[in-house]
Short mmCIF file of C-alpha atoms in Angstrom, two decimals:
data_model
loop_
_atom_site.label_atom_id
_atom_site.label_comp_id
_atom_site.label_asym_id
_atom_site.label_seq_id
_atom_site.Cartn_x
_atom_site.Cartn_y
_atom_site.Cartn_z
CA UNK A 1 11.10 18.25 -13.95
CA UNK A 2 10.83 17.67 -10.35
CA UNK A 3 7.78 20.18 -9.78
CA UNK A 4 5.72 17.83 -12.68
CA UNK A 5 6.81 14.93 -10.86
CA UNK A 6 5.42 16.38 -7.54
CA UNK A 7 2.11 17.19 -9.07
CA UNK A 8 1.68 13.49 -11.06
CA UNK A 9 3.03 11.76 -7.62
CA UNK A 10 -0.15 13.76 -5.96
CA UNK A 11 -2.75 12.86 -8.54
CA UNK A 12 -1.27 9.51 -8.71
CA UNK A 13 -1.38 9.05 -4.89
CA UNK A 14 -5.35 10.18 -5.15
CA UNK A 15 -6.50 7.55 -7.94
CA UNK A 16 -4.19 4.73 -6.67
CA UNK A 17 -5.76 5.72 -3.42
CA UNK A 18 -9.21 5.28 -4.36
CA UNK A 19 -8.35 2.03 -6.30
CA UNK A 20 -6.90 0.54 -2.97
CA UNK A 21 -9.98 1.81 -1.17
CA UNK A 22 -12.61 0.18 -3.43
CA UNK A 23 -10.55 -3.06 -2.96
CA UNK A 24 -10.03 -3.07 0.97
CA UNK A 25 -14.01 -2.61 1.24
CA UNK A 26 -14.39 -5.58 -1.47
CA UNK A 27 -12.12 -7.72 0.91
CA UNK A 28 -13.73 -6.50 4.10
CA UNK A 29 -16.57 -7.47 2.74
CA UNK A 30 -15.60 -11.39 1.58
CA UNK A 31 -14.13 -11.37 4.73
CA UNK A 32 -17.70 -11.45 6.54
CA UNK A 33 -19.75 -13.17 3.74
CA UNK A 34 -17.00 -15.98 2.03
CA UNK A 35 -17.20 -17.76 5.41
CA UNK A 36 -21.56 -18.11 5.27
CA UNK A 37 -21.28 -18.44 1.28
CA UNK A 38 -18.59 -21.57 1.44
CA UNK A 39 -19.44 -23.47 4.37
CA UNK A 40 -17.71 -26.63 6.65
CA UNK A 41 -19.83 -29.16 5.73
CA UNK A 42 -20.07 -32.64 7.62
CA UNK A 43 -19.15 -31.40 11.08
CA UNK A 44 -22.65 -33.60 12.60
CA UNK A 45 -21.19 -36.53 10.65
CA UNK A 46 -18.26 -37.57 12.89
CA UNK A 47 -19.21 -39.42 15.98
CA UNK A 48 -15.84 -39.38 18.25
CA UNK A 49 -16.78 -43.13 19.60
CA UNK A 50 -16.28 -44.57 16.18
CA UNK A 51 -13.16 -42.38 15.68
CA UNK A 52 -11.14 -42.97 18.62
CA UNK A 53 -8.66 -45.62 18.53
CA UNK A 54 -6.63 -47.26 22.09
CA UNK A 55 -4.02 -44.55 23.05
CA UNK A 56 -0.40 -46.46 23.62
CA UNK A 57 2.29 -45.10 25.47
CA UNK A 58 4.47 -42.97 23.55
CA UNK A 59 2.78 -44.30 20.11
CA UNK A 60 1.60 -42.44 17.04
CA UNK A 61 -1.04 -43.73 14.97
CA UNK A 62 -0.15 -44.75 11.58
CA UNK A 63 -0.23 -42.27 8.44
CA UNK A 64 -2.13 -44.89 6.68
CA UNK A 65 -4.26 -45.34 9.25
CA UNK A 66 -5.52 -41.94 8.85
CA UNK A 67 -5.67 -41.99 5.89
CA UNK A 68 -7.77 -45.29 5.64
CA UNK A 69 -10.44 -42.92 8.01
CA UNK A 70 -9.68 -40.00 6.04
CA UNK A 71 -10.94 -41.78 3.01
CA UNK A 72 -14.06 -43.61 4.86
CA UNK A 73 -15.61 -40.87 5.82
CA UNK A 74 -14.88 -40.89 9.23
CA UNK A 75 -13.53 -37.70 10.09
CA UNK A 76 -16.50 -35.57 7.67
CA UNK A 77 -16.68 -35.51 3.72
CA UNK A 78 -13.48 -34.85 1.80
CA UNK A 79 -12.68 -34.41 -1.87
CA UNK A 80 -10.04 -35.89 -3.95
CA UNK A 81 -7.36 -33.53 -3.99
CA UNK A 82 -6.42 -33.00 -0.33
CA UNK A 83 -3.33 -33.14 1.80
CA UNK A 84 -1.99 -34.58 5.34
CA UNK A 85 0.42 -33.26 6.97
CA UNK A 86 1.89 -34.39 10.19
CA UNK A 87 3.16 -32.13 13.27
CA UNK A 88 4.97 -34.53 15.39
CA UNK A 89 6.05 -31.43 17.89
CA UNK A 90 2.19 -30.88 18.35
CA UNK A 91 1.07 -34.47 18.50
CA UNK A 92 -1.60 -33.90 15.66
CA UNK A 93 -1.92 -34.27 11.42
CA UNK A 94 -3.74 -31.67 10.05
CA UNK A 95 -5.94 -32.62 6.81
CA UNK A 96 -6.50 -30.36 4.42
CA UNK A 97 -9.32 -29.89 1.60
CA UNK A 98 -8.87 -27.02 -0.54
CA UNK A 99 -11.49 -28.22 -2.93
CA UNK A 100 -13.90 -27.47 -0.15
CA UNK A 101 -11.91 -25.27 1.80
CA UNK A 102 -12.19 -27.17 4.92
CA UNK A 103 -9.00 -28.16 7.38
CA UNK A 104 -9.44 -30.25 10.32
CA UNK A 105 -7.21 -31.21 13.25
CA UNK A 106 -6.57 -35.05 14.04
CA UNK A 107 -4.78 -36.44 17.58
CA UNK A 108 -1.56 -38.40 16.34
CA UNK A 109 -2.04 -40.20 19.70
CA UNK A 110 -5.41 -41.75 19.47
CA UNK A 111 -7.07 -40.50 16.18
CA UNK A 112 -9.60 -38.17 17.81
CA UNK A 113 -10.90 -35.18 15.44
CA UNK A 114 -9.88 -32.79 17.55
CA UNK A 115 -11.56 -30.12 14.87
CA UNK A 116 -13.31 -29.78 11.41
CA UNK A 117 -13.28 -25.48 10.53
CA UNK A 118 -12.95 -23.72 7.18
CA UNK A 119 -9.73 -22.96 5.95
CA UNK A 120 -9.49 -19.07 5.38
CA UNK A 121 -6.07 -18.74 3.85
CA UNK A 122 -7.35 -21.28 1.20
CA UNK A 123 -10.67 -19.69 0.81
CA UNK A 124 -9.36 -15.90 0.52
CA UNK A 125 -6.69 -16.75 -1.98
CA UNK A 126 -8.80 -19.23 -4.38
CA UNK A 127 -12.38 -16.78 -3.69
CA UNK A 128 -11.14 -13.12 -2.34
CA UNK A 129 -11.01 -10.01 -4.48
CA UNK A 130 -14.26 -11.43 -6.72
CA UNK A 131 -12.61 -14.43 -8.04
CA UNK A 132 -16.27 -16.13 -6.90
CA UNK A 133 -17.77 -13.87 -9.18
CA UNK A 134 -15.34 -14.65 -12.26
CA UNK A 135 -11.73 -15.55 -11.88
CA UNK A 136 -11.12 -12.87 -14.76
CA UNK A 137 -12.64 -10.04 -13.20
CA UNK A 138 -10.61 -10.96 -10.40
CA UNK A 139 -7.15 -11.06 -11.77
CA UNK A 140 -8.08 -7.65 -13.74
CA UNK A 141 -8.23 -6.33 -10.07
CA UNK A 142 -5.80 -7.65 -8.60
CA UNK A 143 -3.17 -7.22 -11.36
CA UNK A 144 -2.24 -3.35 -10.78
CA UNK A 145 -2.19 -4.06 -6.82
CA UNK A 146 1.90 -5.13 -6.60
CA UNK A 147 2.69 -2.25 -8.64
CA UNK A 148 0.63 0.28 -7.16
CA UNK A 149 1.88 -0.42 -3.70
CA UNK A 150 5.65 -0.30 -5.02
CA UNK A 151 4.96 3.33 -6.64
CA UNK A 152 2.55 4.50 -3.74
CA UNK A 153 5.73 3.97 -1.44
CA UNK A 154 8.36 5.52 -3.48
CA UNK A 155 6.21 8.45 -4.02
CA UNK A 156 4.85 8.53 -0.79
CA UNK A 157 8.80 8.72 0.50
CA UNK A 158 8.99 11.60 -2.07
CA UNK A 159 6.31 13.58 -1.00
CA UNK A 160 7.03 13.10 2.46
CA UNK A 161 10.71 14.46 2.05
CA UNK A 162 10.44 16.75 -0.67
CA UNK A 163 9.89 19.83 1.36
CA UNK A 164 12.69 18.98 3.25
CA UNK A 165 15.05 18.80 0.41
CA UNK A 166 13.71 22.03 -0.77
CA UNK A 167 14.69 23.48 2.39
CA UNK A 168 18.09 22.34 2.66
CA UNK A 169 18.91 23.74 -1.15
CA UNK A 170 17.23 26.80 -0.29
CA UNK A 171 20.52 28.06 -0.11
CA UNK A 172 21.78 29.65 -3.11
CA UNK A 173 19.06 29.01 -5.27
CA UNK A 174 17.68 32.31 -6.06
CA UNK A 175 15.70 34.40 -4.07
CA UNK A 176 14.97 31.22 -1.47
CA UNK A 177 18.48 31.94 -0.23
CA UNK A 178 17.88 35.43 1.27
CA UNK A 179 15.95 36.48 4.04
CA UNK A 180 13.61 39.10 4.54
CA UNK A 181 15.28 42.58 4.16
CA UNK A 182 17.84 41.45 2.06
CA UNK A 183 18.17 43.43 -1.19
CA UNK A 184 18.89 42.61 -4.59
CA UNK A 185 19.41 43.34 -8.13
CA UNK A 186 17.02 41.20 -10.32
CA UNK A 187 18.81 39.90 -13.35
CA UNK A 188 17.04 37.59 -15.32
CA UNK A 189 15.50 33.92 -14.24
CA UNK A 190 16.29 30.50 -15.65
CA UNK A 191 13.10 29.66 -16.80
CA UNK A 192 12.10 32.20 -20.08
CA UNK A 193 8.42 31.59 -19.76
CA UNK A 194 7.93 33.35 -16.33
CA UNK A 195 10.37 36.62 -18.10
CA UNK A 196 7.00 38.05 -19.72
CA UNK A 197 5.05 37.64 -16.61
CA UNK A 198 7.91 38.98 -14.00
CA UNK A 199 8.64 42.07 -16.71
CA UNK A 200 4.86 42.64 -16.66
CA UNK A 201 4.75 42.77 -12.75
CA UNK A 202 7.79 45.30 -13.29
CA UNK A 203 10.40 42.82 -12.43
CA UNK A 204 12.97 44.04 -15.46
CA UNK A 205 17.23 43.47 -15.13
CA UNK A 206 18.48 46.10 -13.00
CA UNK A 207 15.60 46.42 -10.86
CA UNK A 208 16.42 46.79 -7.22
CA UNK A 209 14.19 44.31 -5.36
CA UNK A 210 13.86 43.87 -1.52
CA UNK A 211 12.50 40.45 0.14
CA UNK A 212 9.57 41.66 2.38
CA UNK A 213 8.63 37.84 3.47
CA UNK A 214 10.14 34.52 3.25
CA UNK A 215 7.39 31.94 4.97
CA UNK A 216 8.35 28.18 4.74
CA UNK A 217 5.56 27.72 2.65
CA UNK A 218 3.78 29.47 -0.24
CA UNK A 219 4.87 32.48 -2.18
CA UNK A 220 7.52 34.68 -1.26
CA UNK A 221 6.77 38.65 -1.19
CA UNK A 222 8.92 41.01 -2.44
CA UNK A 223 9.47 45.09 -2.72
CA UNK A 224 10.29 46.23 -6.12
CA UNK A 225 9.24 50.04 -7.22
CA UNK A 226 7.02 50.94 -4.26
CA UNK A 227 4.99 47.35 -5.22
CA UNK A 228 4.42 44.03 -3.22
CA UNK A 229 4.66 41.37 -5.27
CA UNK A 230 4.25 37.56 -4.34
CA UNK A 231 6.16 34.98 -6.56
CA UNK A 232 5.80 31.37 -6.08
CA UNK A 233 8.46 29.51 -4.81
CA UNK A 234 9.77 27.82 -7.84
CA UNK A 235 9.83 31.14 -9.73
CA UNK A 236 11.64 32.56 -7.13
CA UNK A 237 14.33 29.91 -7.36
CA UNK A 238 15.30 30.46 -10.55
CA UNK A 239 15.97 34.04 -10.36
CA UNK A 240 19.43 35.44 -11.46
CA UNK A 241 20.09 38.33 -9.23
CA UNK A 242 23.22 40.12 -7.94
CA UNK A 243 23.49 41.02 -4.19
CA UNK A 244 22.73 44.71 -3.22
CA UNK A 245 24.68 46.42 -0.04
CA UNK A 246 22.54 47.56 2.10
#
Protein backbone atom coordinates (compact mmCIF):
# COMPACT_ATOMS: atom_id res chain seq x y z
CA UNK A 1 0.00 0.00 0.00
CA UNK A 2 2.61 2.49 0.64
CA UNK A 3 4.75 1.65 -2.62
CA UNK A 4 1.19 2.52 -4.79
CA UNK A 5 0.90 5.50 -2.82
CA UNK A 6 4.54 6.53 -3.68
CA UNK A 7 4.01 5.98 -7.34
CA UNK A 8 0.29 7.96 -7.51
CA UNK A 9 1.98 10.82 -5.14
CA UNK A 10 4.72 11.02 -8.19
CA UNK A 11 2.29 11.05 -11.08
CA UNK A 12 0.10 13.21 -9.08
CA UNK A 13 2.95 15.68 -8.25
CA UNK A 14 3.69 15.74 -12.32
CA UNK A 15 -0.01 16.64 -13.55
CA UNK A 16 -0.80 18.92 -10.54
CA UNK A 17 2.53 20.32 -11.51
CA UNK A 18 1.77 21.13 -14.94
CA UNK A 19 -1.74 22.42 -13.94
CA UNK A 20 -0.02 24.99 -11.54
CA UNK A 21 2.41 25.83 -14.33
CA UNK A 22 -0.18 26.63 -17.05
CA UNK A 23 -1.83 28.88 -14.37
CA UNK A 24 1.31 30.87 -13.00
CA UNK A 25 2.10 31.75 -16.84
CA UNK A 26 -1.79 32.75 -17.25
CA UNK A 27 -1.27 35.11 -14.16
CA UNK A 28 2.14 36.32 -15.22
CA UNK A 29 0.69 37.13 -18.06
CA UNK A 30 -2.59 39.34 -16.66
CA UNK A 31 -0.14 40.62 -14.56
CA UNK A 32 1.55 42.66 -17.57
CA UNK A 33 -1.57 43.08 -19.83
CA UNK A 34 -4.79 43.62 -17.06
CA UNK A 35 -3.07 46.92 -16.17
CA UNK A 36 -3.06 48.34 -20.31
CA UNK A 37 -6.50 46.35 -20.86
CA UNK A 38 -8.39 48.18 -17.67
CA UNK A 39 -7.06 51.51 -17.49
CA UNK A 40 -7.16 54.77 -14.74
CA UNK A 41 -9.22 56.87 -16.51
CA UNK A 42 -9.69 60.72 -15.67
CA UNK A 43 -6.23 61.35 -14.27
CA UNK A 44 -6.02 64.90 -16.88
CA UNK A 45 -9.41 65.76 -15.36
CA UNK A 46 -8.41 66.98 -11.87
CA UNK A 47 -6.90 70.39 -11.76
CA UNK A 48 -5.29 70.65 -8.04
CA UNK A 49 -6.30 74.61 -7.94
CA UNK A 50 -9.95 73.76 -7.95
CA UNK A 51 -9.31 70.89 -5.48
CA UNK A 52 -7.42 72.39 -2.79
CA UNK A 53 -9.21 73.75 0.06
CA UNK A 54 -7.43 76.41 3.09
CA UNK A 55 -5.28 74.07 5.30
CA UNK A 56 -6.19 74.88 9.24
CA UNK A 57 -4.10 74.05 11.98
CA UNK A 58 -4.59 70.72 13.25
CA UNK A 59 -8.03 70.38 11.11
CA UNK A 60 -9.34 67.57 8.96
CA UNK A 61 -11.58 68.21 6.22
CA UNK A 62 -14.98 66.93 6.52
CA UNK A 63 -16.09 63.28 5.29
CA UNK A 64 -18.90 64.93 3.57
CA UNK A 65 -16.91 67.28 2.18
CA UNK A 66 -15.17 64.72 0.25
CA UNK A 67 -17.59 63.19 -0.53
CA UNK A 68 -19.55 66.26 -1.99
CA UNK A 69 -16.05 66.41 -4.47
CA UNK A 70 -16.01 62.82 -4.71
CA UNK A 71 -19.41 62.93 -6.26
CA UNK A 72 -18.74 66.26 -8.50
CA UNK A 73 -16.26 65.03 -10.28
CA UNK A 74 -13.56 66.70 -8.83
CA UNK A 75 -11.11 64.26 -7.94
CA UNK A 76 -11.62 62.07 -11.70
CA UNK A 77 -14.77 59.94 -12.76
CA UNK A 78 -16.19 57.49 -10.24
CA UNK A 79 -18.96 54.92 -10.36
CA UNK A 80 -21.71 54.24 -8.02
CA UNK A 81 -20.58 51.61 -5.90
CA UNK A 82 -17.37 52.90 -4.29
CA UNK A 83 -15.95 53.30 -0.83
CA UNK A 84 -14.01 55.99 1.49
CA UNK A 85 -12.10 55.16 3.91
CA UNK A 86 -10.25 57.39 6.25
CA UNK A 87 -6.54 56.91 7.72
CA UNK A 88 -6.35 59.46 10.37
CA UNK A 89 -2.60 58.06 11.38
CA UNK A 90 -1.63 58.95 7.68
CA UNK A 91 -3.50 62.18 7.31
CA UNK A 92 -5.28 60.94 4.02
CA UNK A 93 -8.91 59.02 2.84
CA UNK A 94 -8.37 56.72 0.31
CA UNK A 95 -11.39 56.34 -2.33
CA UNK A 96 -11.98 53.40 -3.81
CA UNK A 97 -13.79 52.29 -7.22
CA UNK A 98 -13.88 48.72 -7.79
CA UNK A 99 -16.32 49.11 -10.60
CA UNK A 100 -13.46 50.69 -12.43
CA UNK A 101 -10.74 49.45 -10.51
CA UNK A 102 -9.30 52.72 -9.74
CA UNK A 103 -8.12 53.95 -5.96
CA UNK A 104 -6.90 57.33 -5.35
CA UNK A 105 -5.25 59.06 -2.38
CA UNK A 106 -6.89 62.35 -0.89
CA UNK A 107 -4.96 64.88 1.86
CA UNK A 108 -7.33 64.86 5.04
CA UNK A 109 -5.62 68.25 5.65
CA UNK A 110 -6.45 70.29 2.66
CA UNK A 111 -8.27 67.97 0.11
CA UNK A 112 -5.41 67.71 -2.38
CA UNK A 113 -5.50 64.42 -4.70
CA UNK A 114 -2.48 63.38 -3.70
CA UNK A 115 -2.98 60.28 -6.39
CA UNK A 116 -5.46 58.63 -8.89
CA UNK A 117 -3.68 54.72 -9.86
CA UNK A 118 -5.41 51.42 -10.61
CA UNK A 119 -6.21 49.26 -7.94
CA UNK A 120 -4.42 45.80 -8.56
CA UNK A 121 -5.73 43.76 -5.68
CA UNK A 122 -9.26 44.70 -7.01
CA UNK A 123 -8.41 44.15 -10.58
CA UNK A 124 -6.54 40.62 -10.08
CA UNK A 125 -9.26 39.19 -7.92
CA UNK A 126 -12.48 40.45 -10.01
CA UNK A 127 -10.24 39.87 -13.74
CA UNK A 128 -7.12 37.36 -12.93
CA UNK A 129 -7.06 33.70 -13.85
CA UNK A 130 -9.45 34.51 -17.20
CA UNK A 131 -12.39 35.72 -15.36
CA UNK A 132 -12.17 38.70 -18.30
CA UNK A 133 -12.60 36.09 -20.65
CA UNK A 134 -15.74 34.36 -18.86
CA UNK A 135 -16.22 34.28 -15.15
CA UNK A 136 -17.04 30.43 -15.70
CA UNK A 137 -14.02 29.45 -17.33
CA UNK A 138 -12.43 31.13 -14.60
CA UNK A 139 -13.87 29.50 -11.57
CA UNK A 140 -13.42 25.99 -13.53
CA UNK A 141 -9.67 26.97 -13.10
CA UNK A 142 -9.42 28.15 -10.21
CA UNK A 143 -11.60 25.57 -8.39
CA UNK A 144 -8.96 22.56 -8.08
CA UNK A 145 -6.16 25.25 -7.03
CA UNK A 146 -6.91 25.08 -2.86
CA UNK A 147 -6.95 21.47 -3.09
CA UNK A 148 -4.13 20.84 -5.21
CA UNK A 149 -1.83 22.92 -3.12
CA UNK A 150 -3.11 21.07 0.18
CA UNK A 151 -2.26 17.50 -1.51
CA UNK A 152 0.95 18.81 -3.40
CA UNK A 153 2.26 19.59 0.26
CA UNK A 154 1.32 16.53 2.04
CA UNK A 155 2.74 14.51 -0.68
CA UNK A 156 5.51 16.58 -1.28
CA UNK A 157 6.37 16.03 2.74
CA UNK A 158 5.94 12.30 1.82
CA UNK A 159 8.15 12.05 -0.87
CA UNK A 160 10.63 14.11 0.66
CA UNK A 161 10.81 11.78 3.85
CA UNK A 162 9.95 8.57 2.57
CA UNK A 163 13.43 7.37 1.92
CA UNK A 164 14.26 8.30 5.17
CA UNK A 165 11.68 6.24 6.84
CA UNK A 166 12.69 3.41 4.70
CA UNK A 167 16.02 3.70 6.07
CA UNK A 168 15.33 3.81 9.59
CA UNK A 169 12.99 0.41 9.28
CA UNK A 170 15.58 -1.09 7.29
CA UNK A 171 16.22 -2.91 10.26
CA UNK A 172 14.62 -6.14 10.50
CA UNK A 173 12.69 -6.05 7.54
CA UNK A 174 14.07 -8.71 5.43
CA UNK A 175 17.05 -8.74 3.59
CA UNK A 176 17.36 -4.60 4.05
CA UNK A 177 18.52 -5.49 7.56
CA UNK A 178 21.81 -7.27 6.66
CA UNK A 179 24.81 -6.07 5.23
CA UNK A 180 26.91 -7.22 2.61
CA UNK A 181 28.50 -10.66 3.49
CA UNK A 182 25.94 -11.61 5.68
CA UNK A 183 24.43 -15.04 4.91
CA UNK A 184 21.14 -16.42 5.01
CA UNK A 185 18.66 -19.06 4.59
CA UNK A 186 15.82 -17.89 2.21
CA UNK A 187 12.47 -18.99 3.50
CA UNK A 188 9.66 -17.73 1.81
CA UNK A 189 8.53 -13.82 1.25
CA UNK A 190 5.34 -12.08 2.33
CA UNK A 191 4.16 -11.15 -0.83
CA UNK A 192 3.04 -14.67 -2.98
CA UNK A 193 3.23 -12.99 -6.32
CA UNK A 194 7.07 -12.39 -6.36
CA UNK A 195 7.34 -16.62 -5.02
CA UNK A 196 7.12 -17.70 -8.87
CA UNK A 197 9.54 -15.14 -9.98
CA UNK A 198 12.22 -15.59 -6.91
CA UNK A 199 11.76 -19.71 -7.37
CA UNK A 200 12.42 -19.08 -11.10
CA UNK A 201 15.67 -17.04 -10.36
CA UNK A 202 16.48 -20.19 -8.03
CA UNK A 203 15.54 -18.48 -4.89
CA UNK A 204 13.60 -21.80 -3.32
CA UNK A 205 13.22 -22.35 0.94
CA UNK A 206 16.37 -23.63 2.12
CA UNK A 207 18.52 -21.93 -0.23
CA UNK A 208 21.62 -20.48 1.29
CA UNK A 209 21.85 -16.88 0.02
CA UNK A 210 24.74 -14.36 0.63
CA UNK A 211 24.20 -10.37 0.33
CA UNK A 212 26.94 -9.30 -2.20
CA UNK A 213 25.68 -5.43 -2.15
CA UNK A 214 23.46 -3.33 -0.15
CA UNK A 215 23.56 0.41 -1.92
CA UNK A 216 21.13 3.01 -0.36
CA UNK A 217 19.38 3.02 -3.41
CA UNK A 218 18.17 0.56 -6.07
CA UNK A 219 18.27 -3.19 -6.01
CA UNK A 220 20.09 -5.17 -3.68
CA UNK A 221 22.51 -8.07 -5.12
CA UNK A 222 22.70 -11.22 -3.77
CA UNK A 223 24.80 -14.76 -4.06
CA UNK A 224 22.64 -17.74 -4.24
CA UNK A 225 24.04 -21.06 -6.19
CA UNK A 226 27.13 -19.55 -7.83
CA UNK A 227 24.42 -16.66 -9.32
CA UNK A 228 24.16 -12.78 -8.81
CA UNK A 229 20.93 -11.86 -8.54
CA UNK A 230 19.51 -8.21 -8.02
CA UNK A 231 16.07 -7.90 -6.21
CA UNK A 232 14.39 -4.67 -5.77
CA UNK A 233 14.15 -3.25 -2.61
CA UNK A 234 10.61 -3.92 -1.71
CA UNK A 235 10.99 -7.59 -2.67
CA UNK A 236 13.79 -7.81 -0.64
CA UNK A 237 11.87 -6.58 2.39
CA UNK A 238 9.53 -9.02 2.51
CA UNK A 239 11.71 -11.94 2.53
CA UNK A 240 11.37 -14.61 5.34
CA UNK A 241 14.81 -15.88 5.93
CA UNK A 242 16.66 -17.47 8.88
CA UNK A 243 20.21 -16.22 9.79
CA UNK A 244 23.19 -18.42 8.60
CA UNK A 245 26.61 -18.59 10.85
CA UNK A 246 29.16 -17.74 9.06
Amino acid sequence: MRFSFLKFSRKAHKWLGIYVSFLTVVWLGELLLLPLAYPVKGTQAVEPATVGIVAVQGSVVPFHEIMRRVRSGAYGPFGPDLTVTYLPRDGRYVVRDPGAFVVCTVSATDGRLLGRESDGSALFTEKGALAWLNPAVSAILKAPFEISFVFLAVTGVYLVIFPYLRRGRAAGEGVLGLAPGDRFLFRATGNARDMARLAALGLLPGVPVTVLRMPRRGPVVLSARNTRIAVARNVAAAFILERAEA
